[in-house]
Structure formats: C-alpha cells, structure tokens
Amino acid sequence: MLPVARPCIDRWYHSLLWQLCCVITLAGLVLTQQVRAQSIPLSLPSQPGSEIIEVAIDGEIFPTLGMPSLSLPPAIRRFAVYMNPGQPRRRKYILEGIDTQWRENTCQMGIRVRFFNDKGEPVEQEIESVIGETQDWNGSLEKPVFVPRKATVTAPPGARSLWLIITSGGGPPDTLGTLLVKGLKITRTRDGGTPEVVMRAPVGNDARFSPVLPAPNGFVADGIRPKMARLLTLAPASGDAQGEQCFALIDDDVGAHAEWRTVKEDALAVIEGDQLEIEWSQAHSVGGGTLSVQDYNNPAPGNYKLRVQPVDLQGLPNGEETTLMISVLPPWWKQRWVWTLTALIVGVLAFALSRYIAHQRLREELNRMKEAALRKAEVEMNRMARATTLGEFTASIAHEISQPLTAMTTNASTCLRWLSPERCDIDEARAAAQRIIGDGDRAVQIIMRIRALLAKDKPIRESSSINAVIEEILPLLTTDIRKRGVKLECDLSADLPEVAIDRVQIQQVVMNLVRNGLDAMNGIADRPRVLRIHTGREAEAVSVQVEDTGVGLSSATIERLFDRFFTTKPEGLGMGLAICQSIVASHGGRLVARPAEGNGAIFLFTLPIE
C-alpha cells in the first residue's frame, strides 16, 4: 500500500509546498509595495524619569533641583520655562492658570515649495509648517481625520522649475510625530490665463524604486532615514471600494528626518510670475523632541501649575507626567501682611487721633471754662476796683460836689438880694440864676460819672476828645496829688481828632495809671516827685502817656507786668493793669510799659482814630 500511496503523497506535498511559497512571495510583495494602515507601529518607547525644568528671569536661571514648587519674586514682567528631557521624546506642556490649552515646542514638519533657476540652484522656498494634533483625530491610522488646506505661491524671478517636498524637518528644532497628506493638487495660472492642473499625487507606483521603497509617480522618498517616509493605503470606506493612498511621514527618531520630494527629472516647469495654487488634505500629530522653551509675559500674582506630559506620535500619554508649582508673589504693597500691618497702623493712628481730638476738645472746654471764669472774675474785680477807687477818692468827690452846692447857695442868696424891694435889679438876679443853673449841671455830671463807674450795664461808645476825658477826671485826682506832694504836669496836644470810646472805661484806665504812678513815687525823697500826662498822635491813633519819677521797672517786671494777679505792691491785687490792657485792647488799641530815662516808668496806650 505504501508504494501506491507515495505518488499521491508526493503530489500533495509538492502542491502544498508550492502554494505555501506563493503565499509567502505574495505577502512579501504586498509588504514591500505598499503599507496598510493597521500594520504600522506608531508608539514611541516609554522613557522613564521626569523632565529637567528650569525657570529664567532676565537671563538668570533658577533651577528647580527636583523641588515640587518654586517662588518667583514679585512684580516680574517676564519669565521663561526651560524643559529638557533626559532623552529625546515628544511631550506636551501646559501652565495651568495662564495657558488655556496644551502646548508643544516648534518643529518644521510640513510642506515646502522650492524653486530652482537654470543652473539648478535653489532660488527661494516657502514652508507650510504644522504642530500639534488635527482636531477630533484620536490618533488611529485606520480612520484618520483629514483637514483640507490651501496655499498660493508665486514663482520668483529666475525660477525655472519647482520641487514639492513633504518633510519631517531636516534641521533644528527636532521633530517627532506623524504627518499624512493626500489629494495633493497643483494648479498653475500663467499670465492671467486659464488655470491648469499640472500635478496630482499620490497616484500609482513608480517601478523604478521597487521593491526597495514604494513610491508614487514623480516622487521619491529621501532624507537621513528614508524608511520613515511611506506610502500608506487607507482603509476603504466600504468593502468593495479601493483604499486611497496618502503620503505618510512617521518620524520616531529625533536625530534623523525623512521626506517625500519631487523626482528631479519630473520637476514641474515654471517661469517668473506663475501663480501656483497648492491644495491638499492632511492629518497630523507633530511636536518637538528635545529642549522646549516657553516665555510668559506680565504674569499676574498667583499660583500656577506646570504640567509636562510625554506623548507618542499620535499625541496620546506615554510616560510619567512631571509637575511644578510656580508661585508669582504679589508686589509688597499687595501682600496680605502689608495690608494687615497697614490696617493695624491705620487703626492705631485712628485711635490716637480720636484720643487727641478728645483731648483737644477737653482742653478747649477747660480753657473755655477757665476763660469764662476769668472773665467773670475780671468783671467782679473791675467792679471791686471801681468801688475801691470810689472809696479812695470819696473825699475828692465830696469836695467837688460841695463846691457847686456852695456856689449855688451863694448865688441864690445874691439873687434874693437883687430881688428885694430896696435893691431890685432884675438883670443881676437873672445872672445869679444862670450861675445857679450852671452849678447844678456841674453837680449832675459829677453824680452821673459816679453812677457810670459803678454800673454793670454795657457801656455805649461815643466820639469824644481824649483831652476832654482827661480834664474831666483831673479835678477828682487833685486832692490826692496834692496830699502826696506830687507835681502834676499836663501836656495835652491841641487839635487831636476824636476817638470812639467808652468815656468811663478810658477814665478808669487813666485814673489807674495815675494812681500807679503816685504809688510808685511813695517814699521818694532824693528827687522831685513829678507826674506827667502827655497826649499826642501816632499815625492813625491817639496816644496817652503817663510818666512818673518813681522806682522804675526792671526787665523781669516788664515781662510779667500785665499778667493777672501779678503785683509789686504788698496790698495790691494784681488786676489793675490786666484790666487796663483788656479795656484798651477792646477799643482796638495797645498798652505798653518801659523804663523812663533816668528814673521812673512810662505807660503809653493808643486808641485808633475813628
């Protein structure tokens, strides 16, 4: 049975071996000609360890040294964050509190348009770079989300040909990520003519590069690592449809780059001024791989959290997240302790001010009460002084009153004699009666002055002659002057203007000054006792000067002469000169004292002319 079965086994064995070889060959051809989306590895290897983070302010570096937080000085206008991984990798970062979305450092993955002149030298190039992830794309290559893009360029002077390059970088900054480009179309408009489609890609495969690298017509994979540039066949929308091809750059090496570029022989011919409209659709997830730097300007005081998250080529988390708390201190005038201290100081000052105001009010009230008491005492002392003065010159008043009364009696007797039948003379009797009336008026004036001196009513000021006021009181002082053996000299200037005064008060001042001068000359025996009264004019005022030849005044006495209750006389009350100064001041004048030349003292007061 074995010889019979061997031919069947050999045929079956060779047929199975041949079929297996065909399947392996076809699979190898498929894998070398085009790459299906579901077979591409897109994950970067997870890198252990955290980021090295440093913060710079005005060029000065503040290393974190692995600390979880860092405090920045107040009132800074700008600071920069440096993020450096232990090994190159793609990552995102966000400063919570300032940034509203995740950031990535810049890269150069995108589409370039490079123009050449007749000598094959590059003239100019323009770049359309991308960064981050296409919105709403979850990173799956089976169903990428494409976004249409468009750019317009103009051929520069000297341009003769054009290369279109889809690149993953080629220089710093380093790039990691995935870029898919499909539906590439270039429309040329020359001299304002009709737009013409001059390129579509990717379409078909170029057999010149098979089976080493798959390539569409007119494009070639290039770069340091060309294998990162692939032609990707997308999954069809339905089972019967054919999968669409797209250019794919899957850059997982920060030290290398790859690109799709136009084949030199198939470069697009252009001339100066050609308008080229480039349209394509792309899906991207791109970021930097090494050092990241981010500036932040005018940060508000507060606490911020820096998060650095490693991600893979599709932007999905892929490693340990690094965090750093950054505190920007407020200016000193905005810090809580300053406001607390300010509130405390303001409170203390307010309390001190309230106490000071209360003290001042109490002091003012005490002063007011004191002034009121002094004014009351002054009024009473004034009345007492008037009564005392009245008692002292009662004899002089009696003498003055007795004189007009005696004259009235004599004139009345004379009038009766002239009216008798034996000696009837009407004219002489009339003259005697007139003299009786004059003597009566004189007696009435004396009595009125005495009443005014003792009255408590407010005096009424009237225009008066200062000389007449003095002359009215001299008769009242004559007796006392004569008893003390004093010579009275009056020098009353003529033609002095009248002044508005209270006659009784001014008479009191003159009488007080005269009596002080008489008292100062008591006991003087080595020189004549002379009392001089002089009136005159000083600018817009009338002056009255009383001078004596008494004991005089010392400088210490002059300083306190007008103080209340200060006196140099054993029996004095110390109120006379204070009252005199108050009366003169109430009339708008001034009262001063000074030593006389030789011996004695001079008291001078002025009254303003009305």
Coordinates of C-alpha atoms in Angstrom, one line a residue:
M1 CA 0.0 0.0 0.0
L2 CA 2.9 2.3 0.7
P3 CA 4.3 2.2 -2.9
V4 CA 0.8 3.0 -4.1
A5 CA 0.3 5.9 -1.7
R6 CA 3.7 7.5 -2.1
P7 CA 2.9 9.1 -5.6
C8 CA -0.2 10.7 -4.0
I9 CA 1.7 11.9 -1.0
D10 CA 4.4 13.4 -3.2
R11 CA 1.9 15.2 -5.4
W12 CA 0.1 16.5 -2.4
Y13 CA 3.3 17.5 -0.6
H14 CA 4.7 19.3 -3.7
S15 CA 1.4 21.1 -4.3
L16 CA 1.1 22.3 -0.7
L17 CA 4.8 23.4 -0.7
W18 CA 4.2 25.3 -3.9
Q19 CA 1.1 27.0 -2.6
L20 CA 2.9 28.0 0.6
C21 CA 5.8 29.5 -1.4
C22 CA 3.4 31.5 -3.5
V23 CA 1.6 32.8 -0.4
I24 CA 4.9 33.9 1.2
T25 CA 6.0 35.6 -2.0
L26 CA 2.8 37.5 -2.5
A27 CA 2.8 38.6 1.2
G28 CA 6.4 39.8 0.8
L29 CA 5.5 41.7 -2.4
V30 CA 2.5 43.4 -0.7
L31 CA 4.6 44.4 2.3
T32 CA 7.3 45.8 0.1
Q33 CA 5.0 47.6 -2.4
Q34 CA 2.5 49.4 0.0
V35 CA 1.9 49.5 3.7
R36 CA -1.5 49.0 5.2
A37 CA -2.6 51.4 8.0
Q38 CA -3.2 48.7 10.5
S39 CA 0.4 47.3 10.3
I40 CA 2.4 50.5 11.1
P41 CA 3.9 50.8 14.7
L42 CA 3.2 54.3 15.9
S43 CA 4.2 54.2 19.5
L44 CA 7.4 55.7 20.9
P45 CA 9.2 53.8 23.5
S46 CA 8.2 55.0 27.0
Q47 CA 11.0 56.9 28.6
P48 CA 11.3 56.6 32.4
G49 CA 12.2 59.6 34.5
S50 CA 10.9 63.2 34.7
E51 CA 11.8 66.4 32.9
I52 CA 14.6 68.8 34.0
I53 CA 12.8 72.1 34.4
E54 CA 14.4 75.5 34.9
V55 CA 12.9 79.0 35.1
A56 CA 14.8 82.0 33.8
I57 CA 14.1 85.7 34.8
D58 CA 16.0 88.3 32.9
G59 CA 18.6 85.8 31.8
E60 CA 19.2 84.4 35.3
I61 CA 18.4 80.7 35.7
F62 CA 16.6 79.4 38.7
P63 CA 17.0 75.6 38.7
T64 CA 14.2 73.7 40.5
L65 CA 16.6 70.9 41.7
G66 CA 13.7 68.4 41.8
M67 CA 11.7 70.6 44.2
P68 CA 7.9 70.4 43.7
S69 CA 7.5 74.2 43.8
L70 CA 9.3 77.5 43.0
S71 CA 8.5 81.0 44.1
L72 CA 9.3 83.9 41.8
P73 CA 10.0 87.5 43.0
P74 CA 7.1 90.0 42.9
A75 CA 6.4 92.4 40.0
I76 CA 8.2 90.4 37.3
R77 CA 7.3 91.3 33.8
R78 CA 8.6 88.1 32.0
F79 CA 9.9 84.7 32.8
A80 CA 10.8 81.7 30.6
V81 CA 10.4 78.0 31.4
Y82 CA 13.1 75.6 30.0
M83 CA 12.0 71.9 29.8
N84 CA 14.7 69.3 28.9
P85 CA 14.0 65.6 28.9
G86 CA 16.7 63.1 29.9
Q87 CA 16.3 61.5 26.4
P88 CA 14.7 63.0 23.3
R89 CA 11.0 62.4 23.3
R90 CA 7.8 64.1 22.3
R91 CA 5.8 65.9 25.0
K92 CA 3.2 68.5 25.7
Y93 CA 3.1 71.1 28.4
I94 CA 0.6 73.5 30.0
L95 CA 0.9 76.2 32.7
E96 CA -2.5 75.9 34.4
G97 CA -3.8 79.4 35.2
I98 CA -2.3 81.0 32.1
D99 CA -2.4 78.6 29.3
T100 CA -5.9 77.6 28.0
Q101 CA -4.7 74.6 26.0
W102 CA -1.7 72.2 25.8
R103 CA 1.4 73.5 24.0
E104 CA 4.3 71.8 22.1
N105 CA 7.6 73.3 21.1
T106 CA 8.0 74.3 17.4
C107 CA 9.0 72.0 14.6
Q108 CA 9.5 72.0 10.9
M109 CA 7.3 69.2 9.7
G110 CA 5.2 70.3 6.8
I111 CA 5.2 71.1 3.0
R112 CA 7.9 73.1 1.3
V113 CA 7.9 74.7 -2.2
R114 CA 11.4 75.0 -3.6
F115 CA 12.2 76.9 -6.8
F116 CA 15.4 76.4 -8.9
N117 CA 17.0 78.5 -11.6
D118 CA 18.6 77.4 -14.9
K119 CA 21.8 76.3 -13.1
G120 CA 19.9 74.1 -10.8
E121 CA 20.5 76.4 -7.8
P122 CA 17.7 76.9 -5.3
V123 CA 16.2 80.4 -5.6
E124 CA 13.5 80.5 -2.9
Q125 CA 11.4 78.3 -0.8
E126 CA 8.2 78.6 1.3
I127 CA 7.2 76.4 4.1
E128 CA 3.8 75.4 5.5
S129 CA 4.6 74.0 9.0
V130 CA 2.3 72.1 11.3
I131 CA 2.3 71.4 15.0
G132 CA 0.0 69.7 17.5
E133 CA -2.8 67.4 16.5
T134 CA -5.6 67.6 14.0
Q135 CA -8.8 68.4 15.8
D136 CA -11.1 65.4 16.5
W137 CA -8.4 62.8 15.5
N138 CA -7.9 60.1 18.1
G139 CA -4.5 59.1 16.5
S140 CA -5.8 56.0 14.8
L141 CA -4.3 55.4 11.3
E142 CA -7.2 53.2 10.3
K143 CA -9.6 56.3 10.3
P144 CA -7.5 59.4 10.2
V145 CA -9.3 62.8 10.2
F146 CA -8.1 64.9 7.2
V147 CA -8.4 68.7 7.1
P148 CA -8.3 70.4 3.7
R149 CA -5.5 73.0 3.3
K150 CA -4.6 75.5 0.6
A151 CA -1.7 77.7 -0.2
T152 CA -0.8 80.1 -3.1
V153 CA 2.8 80.9 -4.1
T154 CA 4.3 83.0 -7.0
A155 CA 7.3 81.9 -8.9
P156 CA 10.1 84.3 -8.1
P157 CA 12.5 85.9 -10.6
G158 CA 14.8 83.4 -12.2
A159 CA 12.7 80.4 -11.3
R160 CA 12.6 77.6 -14.0
S161 CA 11.5 74.5 -12.0
L162 CA 9.7 73.6 -8.8
W163 CA 10.1 70.8 -6.3
L164 CA 7.4 70.0 -3.8
I165 CA 8.7 68.5 -0.6
I166 CA 6.8 66.9 2.2
T167 CA 9.4 66.8 5.1
S168 CA 9.7 65.9 8.7
G169 CA 12.3 68.6 9.5
G170 CA 15.8 68.4 8.3
G171 CA 17.3 70.8 10.9
P172 CA 16.6 72.2 14.4
P173 CA 14.2 72.3 16.1
D174 CA 13.9 68.5 16.2
T175 CA 10.6 66.9 15.3
L176 CA 8.7 63.8 16.3
G177 CA 5.3 62.8 15.1
T178 CA 3.1 61.7 12.2
L179 CA 2.0 63.6 9.0
L180 CA -0.4 62.2 6.5
V181 CA -1.0 64.1 3.2
K182 CA -3.5 63.0 0.4
G183 CA -5.2 64.6 -2.6
L184 CA -2.2 66.8 -3.4
K185 CA -3.0 69.0 -6.4
I186 CA -1.1 71.9 -8.0
T187 CA -3.0 74.4 -10.3
R188 CA -0.9 76.8 -12.4
T189 CA -2.1 80.1 -13.8
R190 CA 0.3 81.8 -16.2
D191 CA -0.1 85.4 -17.5
G192 CA -3.7 85.6 -16.3
G193 CA -4.7 82.7 -18.5
T194 CA -6.9 79.7 -17.7
P195 CA -5.9 77.7 -14.6
E196 CA -4.3 74.4 -15.5
V197 CA -3.8 71.3 -13.2
V198 CA -0.2 70.4 -13.5
M199 CA 0.2 67.8 -10.7
R200 CA -1.8 65.3 -8.8
A201 CA -0.3 62.9 -6.2
P202 CA -0.1 60.3 -4.9
V203 CA -1.2 58.2 -7.9
G204 CA 0.1 54.7 -8.8
N205 CA 3.6 53.3 -8.1
D206 CA 6.9 54.0 -9.7
A207 CA 8.5 50.7 -10.6
R208 CA 12.0 52.3 -10.7
F209 CA 12.1 52.2 -6.9
S210 CA 10.5 48.7 -6.4
P211 CA 10.9 46.7 -4.4
V212 CA 13.3 48.8 -2.2
L213 CA 10.8 51.6 -1.5
P214 CA 7.3 52.2 -2.7
A215 CA 6.8 55.5 -4.5
P216 CA 4.1 57.3 -6.5
N217 CA 4.7 58.7 -9.9
G218 CA 7.1 61.7 -9.8
F219 CA 8.0 61.4 -6.1
V220 CA 10.8 59.7 -4.2
A221 CA 11.5 59.0 -0.5
D222 CA 14.6 60.8 0.7
G223 CA 16.3 62.0 3.9
I224 CA 18.6 60.6 6.5
R225 CA 16.1 57.8 7.2
P226 CA 14.0 57.4 4.0
K227 CA 12.1 54.4 5.6
M228 CA 10.2 56.9 7.8
A229 CA 8.6 58.2 4.5
R230 CA 6.0 55.6 3.5
L231 CA 3.1 55.3 1.1
L232 CA 0.1 54.5 3.2
T233 CA -3.0 52.8 1.8
L234 CA -6.0 53.9 3.9
A235 CA -8.8 51.5 4.8
P236 CA -11.6 51.8 2.2
A237 CA -14.9 53.3 3.2
S238 CA -16.8 50.2 2.1
G239 CA -15.8 46.6 1.4
D240 CA -16.0 46.9 -2.4
A241 CA -14.1 50.3 -2.7
Q242 CA -10.4 50.6 -3.2
G243 CA -8.3 52.0 -0.4
E244 CA -7.0 55.6 -1.0
Q245 CA -3.3 56.2 -0.9
C246 CA -1.6 59.0 1.0
F247 CA 1.9 60.2 1.8
A248 CA 2.9 59.3 5.4
L249 CA 5.8 60.6 7.4
I250 CA 6.2 58.7 10.7
D251 CA 9.2 60.3 12.4
D252 CA 10.2 58.4 15.6
D253 CA 13.9 59.5 15.6
V254 CA 14.7 63.0 16.8
G255 CA 18.2 62.8 15.3
A256 CA 17.0 61.9 11.7
H257 CA 14.4 63.0 9.2
A258 CA 12.6 61.7 6.1
E259 CA 10.8 63.4 3.2
W260 CA 8.8 62.9 0.1
R261 CA 10.1 65.1 -2.7
T262 CA 9.7 65.6 -6.4
V263 CA 11.9 63.5 -8.6
K264 CA 14.5 65.8 -10.3
E265 CA 13.7 64.6 -13.8
D266 CA 9.9 65.1 -13.1
A267 CA 10.3 68.6 -11.6
L268 CA 7.5 71.0 -12.6
A269 CA 8.5 73.6 -15.2
V270 CA 7.6 77.2 -14.1
I271 CA 8.6 80.8 -15.2
E272 CA 8.7 84.0 -13.3
G273 CA 5.2 85.2 -12.2
D274 CA 3.4 81.9 -12.4
Q275 CA 0.6 81.7 -9.8
L276 CA 0.6 78.2 -8.2
E277 CA -2.3 77.1 -6.1
I278 CA -1.5 74.1 -3.9
E279 CA -4.4 72.1 -2.4
W280 CA -4.1 69.1 -0.2
S281 CA -5.7 67.3 2.8
Q282 CA -3.7 66.5 5.9
A283 CA -3.9 64.8 9.3
H284 CA -1.1 65.5 11.7
S285 CA 0.2 64.9 15.2
V286 CA 3.5 66.7 15.4
G287 CA 5.7 68.1 18.2
G288 CA 9.3 68.7 19.2
G289 CA 11.5 66.1 20.9
T290 CA 14.3 67.9 22.9
L291 CA 14.6 71.2 24.7
S292 CA 11.4 73.3 25.0
V293 CA 11.3 77.0 25.9
Q294 CA 8.2 79.0 26.6
D295 CA 8.0 82.7 27.5
Y296 CA 5.3 84.1 29.8
N297 CA 4.8 87.9 29.8
N298 CA 3.3 90.0 32.6
P299 CA 2.1 87.1 34.8
A300 CA -0.5 88.1 37.4
P301 CA 0.4 87.3 41.0
G302 CA -0.8 83.8 41.9
N303 CA -0.1 80.1 42.0
Y304 CA 0.4 78.2 38.7
K305 CA 0.9 74.5 37.9
L306 CA 3.3 73.5 35.1
R307 CA 2.5 70.0 33.7
V308 CA 4.8 68.3 31.3
Q309 CA 3.3 65.1 29.7
P310 CA 5.3 62.7 27.4
V311 CA 3.1 61.6 24.4
D312 CA 3.5 59.2 21.5
L313 CA 3.4 60.0 17.8
Q314 CA -0.3 60.5 17.9
G315 CA -0.3 62.8 21.0
L316 CA -1.5 60.2 23.5
P317 CA 0.1 60.0 27.0
N318 CA 3.2 57.8 27.0
G319 CA 5.1 58.2 30.2
E320 CA 5.4 59.9 33.6
E321 CA 4.0 63.4 33.9
T322 CA 6.2 66.0 35.6
T323 CA 4.6 68.8 37.6
L324 CA 6.0 72.0 39.1
M325 CA 4.1 74.6 41.2
I326 CA 5.2 78.1 40.3
S327 CA 4.2 80.9 42.6
V328 CA 4.4 84.5 41.4
L329 CA 4.5 86.7 44.6
P330 CA 2.5 89.9 44.5
P331 CA 4.2 93.3 45.0
W332 CA 4.9 94.2 48.6
W333 CA 2.0 96.7 48.6
K334 CA -0.4 93.9 47.6
Q335 CA 0.8 91.3 50.1
R336 CA -1.6 90.3 52.9
W337 CA 0.9 91.1 55.7
V338 CA 1.3 94.6 54.3
W339 CA -2.4 95.2 54.3
T340 CA -2.7 93.7 57.8
L341 CA 0.1 95.9 59.0
T342 CA -1.4 98.9 57.2
A343 CA -4.8 98.2 58.8
L344 CA -3.2 97.9 62.2
I345 CA -1.3 101.2 61.7
V346 CA -4.4 102.9 60.5
G347 CA -6.3 101.6 63.4
V348 CA -3.6 102.8 65.9
L349 CA -3.4 106.2 64.2
A350 CA -7.2 106.5 64.2
F351 CA -7.3 105.6 67.9
A352 CA -4.5 108.0 68.6
L353 CA -6.2 110.7 66.5
S354 CA -9.5 110.2 68.3
R355 CA -7.8 110.4 71.6
Y356 CA -6.0 113.5 70.5
I357 CA -9.2 115.1 69.3
A358 CA -11.0 114.2 72.5
H359 CA -8.1 115.6 74.5
Q360 CA -8.1 118.8 72.4
R361 CA -11.9 119.2 72.9
L362 CA -11.5 118.6 76.6
R363 CA -8.6 121.1 76.7
E364 CA -10.7 123.6 74.7
E365 CA -13.6 123.1 77.0
L366 CA -11.4 123.6 80.1
N367 CA -9.9 126.7 78.5
R368 CA -13.3 128.0 77.7
M369 CA -14.5 127.4 81.3
K370 CA -11.3 129.0 82.5
E371 CA -11.7 132.0 80.3
A372 CA -15.3 132.3 81.3
A373 CA -14.3 132.1 85.0
L374 CA -11.5 134.7 84.4
R375 CA -13.9 137.0 82.6
K376 CA -16.4 136.7 85.4
A377 CA -13.6 137.3 87.9
E378 CA -12.4 140.2 85.8
V379 CA -15.9 141.8 85.8
E380 CA -16.2 141.3 89.6
M381 CA -12.6 142.6 90.1
N382 CA -13.4 145.5 87.8
R383 CA -16.4 146.4 90.0
M384 CA -14.4 145.9 93.1
A385 CA -11.6 148.1 91.7
R386 CA -14.2 150.8 90.8
A387 CA -15.7 150.6 94.3
T388 CA -12.2 150.7 95.9
T389 CA -11.3 153.6 93.7
L390 CA -14.5 155.4 94.5
G391 CA -13.8 154.9 98.3
E392 CA -10.4 156.3 97.8
F393 CA -11.5 159.5 96.2
T394 CA -14.8 159.9 98.1
A395 CA -13.3 163.0 99.8
S396 CA -12.4 164.5 96.4
I397 CA -16.0 163.8 95.1
A398 CA -17.4 165.4 98.3
H399 CA -15.2 168.4 97.8
E400 CA -16.2 168.7 94.1
I401 CA -19.9 168.4 95.0
S402 CA -19.6 170.8 97.9
Q403 CA -18.1 173.5 95.6
P404 CA -21.1 173.7 93.2
L405 CA -23.5 173.4 96.1
T406 CA -21.8 176.3 98.0
A407 CA -21.8 178.3 94.8
M408 CA -25.5 177.6 94.3
T409 CA -26.3 178.7 97.8
T410 CA -24.2 181.9 97.4
N411 CA -25.8 182.7 94.0
A412 CA -29.3 182.0 95.4
S413 CA -28.7 184.5 98.3
T414 CA -27.4 187.0 95.8
C415 CA -30.4 186.5 93.6
L416 CA -32.7 187.1 96.6
R417 CA -30.9 190.3 97.5
W418 CA -31.2 191.6 94.0
L419 CA -34.9 190.9 94.1
S420 CA -35.6 192.7 97.4
P421 CA -37.6 196.0 97.1
E422 CA -34.8 198.0 98.4
R423 CA -32.3 196.8 95.7
C424 CA -34.4 195.4 92.9
D425 CA -32.2 194.7 89.9
I426 CA -33.7 192.2 87.5
D427 CA -30.6 191.8 85.3
E428 CA -28.3 190.9 88.3
A429 CA -30.9 188.5 89.6
R430 CA -31.1 186.8 86.2
A431 CA -27.3 186.4 86.1
A432 CA -27.3 184.9 89.6
A433 CA -30.0 182.4 88.5
Q434 CA -27.9 181.5 85.4
R435 CA -24.9 180.7 87.7
I436 CA -27.2 178.6 89.9
I437 CA -28.2 176.5 86.8
G438 CA -24.5 176.1 85.7
D439 CA -23.5 174.9 89.2
G440 CA -26.4 172.4 89.2
D441 CA -25.4 171.0 85.8
R442 CA -21.9 170.5 87.2
A443 CA -23.2 168.6 90.2
V444 CA -25.3 166.4 88.0
Q445 CA -22.3 165.5 85.8
I446 CA -20.3 164.5 88.8
I447 CA -23.1 162.3 90.1
M448 CA -23.6 160.7 86.6
R449 CA -19.8 159.8 86.4
I450 CA -20.0 158.2 89.8
R451 CA -23.0 156.1 88.7
A452 CA -21.3 155.1 85.5
L453 CA -18.3 153.9 87.4
L454 CA -20.4 151.6 89.5
A455 CA -22.9 150.5 86.8
K456 CA -22.8 146.9 85.4
D457 CA -24.5 147.8 82.1
K458 CA -22.6 147.5 78.9
P459 CA -21.2 151.0 78.1
I460 CA -22.0 152.8 74.9
R461 CA -19.1 154.2 72.9
E462 CA -19.3 157.7 71.6
S463 CA -17.0 160.0 69.8
S464 CA -15.1 162.0 72.3
S465 CA -12.0 164.2 72.7
I466 CA -9.3 162.4 74.7
N467 CA -8.2 165.8 76.2
A468 CA -11.7 166.4 77.5
V469 CA -11.9 163.0 79.0
I470 CA -8.6 163.6 80.9
E471 CA -9.6 167.0 82.0
E472 CA -12.9 165.7 83.5
I473 CA -11.1 163.3 85.9
L474 CA -8.2 165.7 86.9
P475 CA -10.3 167.5 89.5
L476 CA -11.1 164.2 91.1
L477 CA -7.4 163.4 91.5
T478 CA -6.2 166.9 92.5
T479 CA -6.7 166.4 96.3
D480 CA -4.8 163.0 96.3
I481 CA -2.0 164.5 94.2
R482 CA -1.6 167.5 96.5
K483 CA -1.6 165.3 99.6
R484 CA 1.3 163.1 98.2
G485 CA 3.4 166.2 97.4
V486 CA 3.5 165.4 93.6
K487 CA 3.7 168.0 90.9
L488 CA 1.3 167.4 88.0
E489 CA 2.4 168.4 84.5
C490 CA -0.1 168.1 81.7
D491 CA 0.9 168.4 78.1
L492 CA -2.3 167.9 76.1
S493 CA -1.8 168.4 72.4
A494 CA -4.3 170.6 70.6
D495 CA -6.4 169.7 67.5
L496 CA -6.4 166.0 68.2
P497 CA -9.1 164.1 66.4
E498 CA -11.9 162.5 68.3
V499 CA -12.0 158.8 69.1
A500 CA -14.9 156.3 69.6
I501 CA -14.5 155.3 73.3
D502 CA -16.4 154.4 76.4
R503 CA -15.6 157.5 78.4
V504 CA -16.0 155.9 81.8
Q505 CA -13.7 153.0 80.9
I506 CA -11.0 155.2 79.5
Q507 CA -11.2 157.5 82.5
Q508 CA -10.7 154.4 84.6
V509 CA -7.6 153.5 82.7
V510 CA -6.2 157.0 83.1
M511 CA -7.0 157.0 86.8
N512 CA -5.4 153.6 87.3
L513 CA -2.2 154.6 85.6
V514 CA -2.1 157.9 87.5
R515 CA -2.6 156.2 90.8
N516 CA 0.1 153.6 90.0
G517 CA 2.5 156.4 89.2
L518 CA 1.6 158.1 92.6
D519 CA 2.1 154.8 94.4
A520 CA 5.5 154.3 92.6
M521 CA 6.7 157.7 94.0
N522 CA 5.8 157.0 97.6
G523 CA 9.0 157.2 99.7
I524 CA 11.0 159.1 97.1
A525 CA 12.8 161.9 98.9
D526 CA 16.1 162.4 96.9
R527 CA 14.4 163.9 93.8
P528 CA 11.3 165.8 92.9
R529 CA 8.1 163.8 92.6
V530 CA 6.6 164.7 89.1
L531 CA 3.7 163.1 87.3
R532 CA 3.5 164.0 83.6
I533 CA 0.4 163.4 81.4
H534 CA 1.0 163.8 77.6
T535 CA -1.3 163.3 74.7
G536 CA -0.4 163.2 71.0
R537 CA -0.9 161.4 67.7
E538 CA 0.9 158.3 66.3
A539 CA 0.0 157.6 62.7
E540 CA -3.7 156.6 62.8
A541 CA -4.1 156.6 66.5
V542 CA -4.2 159.0 69.5
S543 CA -1.7 158.3 72.3
V544 CA -1.8 159.0 76.0
Q545 CA 1.4 158.8 78.0
V546 CA 1.7 158.8 81.9
E547 CA 5.2 159.2 83.2
D548 CA 6.4 159.2 86.8
T549 CA 9.8 159.6 88.6
G550 CA 9.3 156.7 90.9
V551 CA 11.3 153.5 91.5
G552 CA 11.1 152.4 87.8
L553 CA 10.7 148.9 86.2
S554 CA 13.1 146.0 85.8
S555 CA 13.2 143.8 82.7
A556 CA 11.8 140.8 84.7
T557 CA 8.9 143.0 86.0
I558 CA 8.1 144.3 82.4
E559 CA 7.7 140.7 81.2
R560 CA 5.0 139.9 83.7
L561 CA 3.6 143.3 84.3
F562 CA 0.3 142.7 82.6
D563 CA -0.3 139.1 83.9
R564 CA -3.3 138.6 86.0
F565 CA -2.6 138.5 89.8
F566 CA 0.9 139.8 89.4
T567 CA 1.7 142.8 91.5
T568 CA 4.7 144.6 93.1
K569 CA 2.6 146.3 95.8
P570 CA 2.1 144.5 99.1
E571 CA -1.6 145.5 99.3
G572 CA -2.2 145.1 95.5
L573 CA -4.4 142.5 93.9
G574 CA -2.6 142.3 90.6
M575 CA -5.7 143.0 88.5
G576 CA -5.4 146.8 87.7
L577 CA -3.0 146.7 84.7
A578 CA -4.6 143.5 83.4
I579 CA -8.0 145.2 83.3
C580 CA -6.5 148.3 81.7
Q581 CA -4.9 146.2 79.0
S582 CA -8.2 144.4 78.4
I583 CA -10.1 147.7 78.1
V584 CA -7.5 149.3 75.7
A585 CA -7.5 146.1 73.6
S586 CA -11.3 146.1 73.4
H587 CA -11.0 149.6 71.9
G588 CA -8.6 148.3 69.2
G589 CA -5.5 149.9 70.9
R590 CA -2.4 148.7 72.8
L591 CA -0.9 149.4 76.2
V592 CA 2.9 149.2 76.8
A593 CA 5.3 150.0 79.6
R594 CA 9.0 150.9 79.5
P595 CA 11.6 152.4 81.9
A596 CA 11.9 156.2 81.7
E597 CA 15.2 157.9 81.1
G598 CA 16.9 158.4 84.4
N599 CA 14.3 157.3 86.9
G600 CA 10.7 156.2 86.8
A601 CA 8.5 154.4 84.3
I602 CA 6.4 155.3 81.3
F603 CA 2.9 153.8 80.5
L604 CA 1.6 154.5 77.0
F605 CA -1.6 153.5 75.4
T606 CA -3.1 154.2 72.0
L607 CA -6.6 154.4 70.6
P608 CA -7.4 154.2 66.9
I609 CA -8.9 157.2 65.2
E610 CA -12.5 156.6 64.1

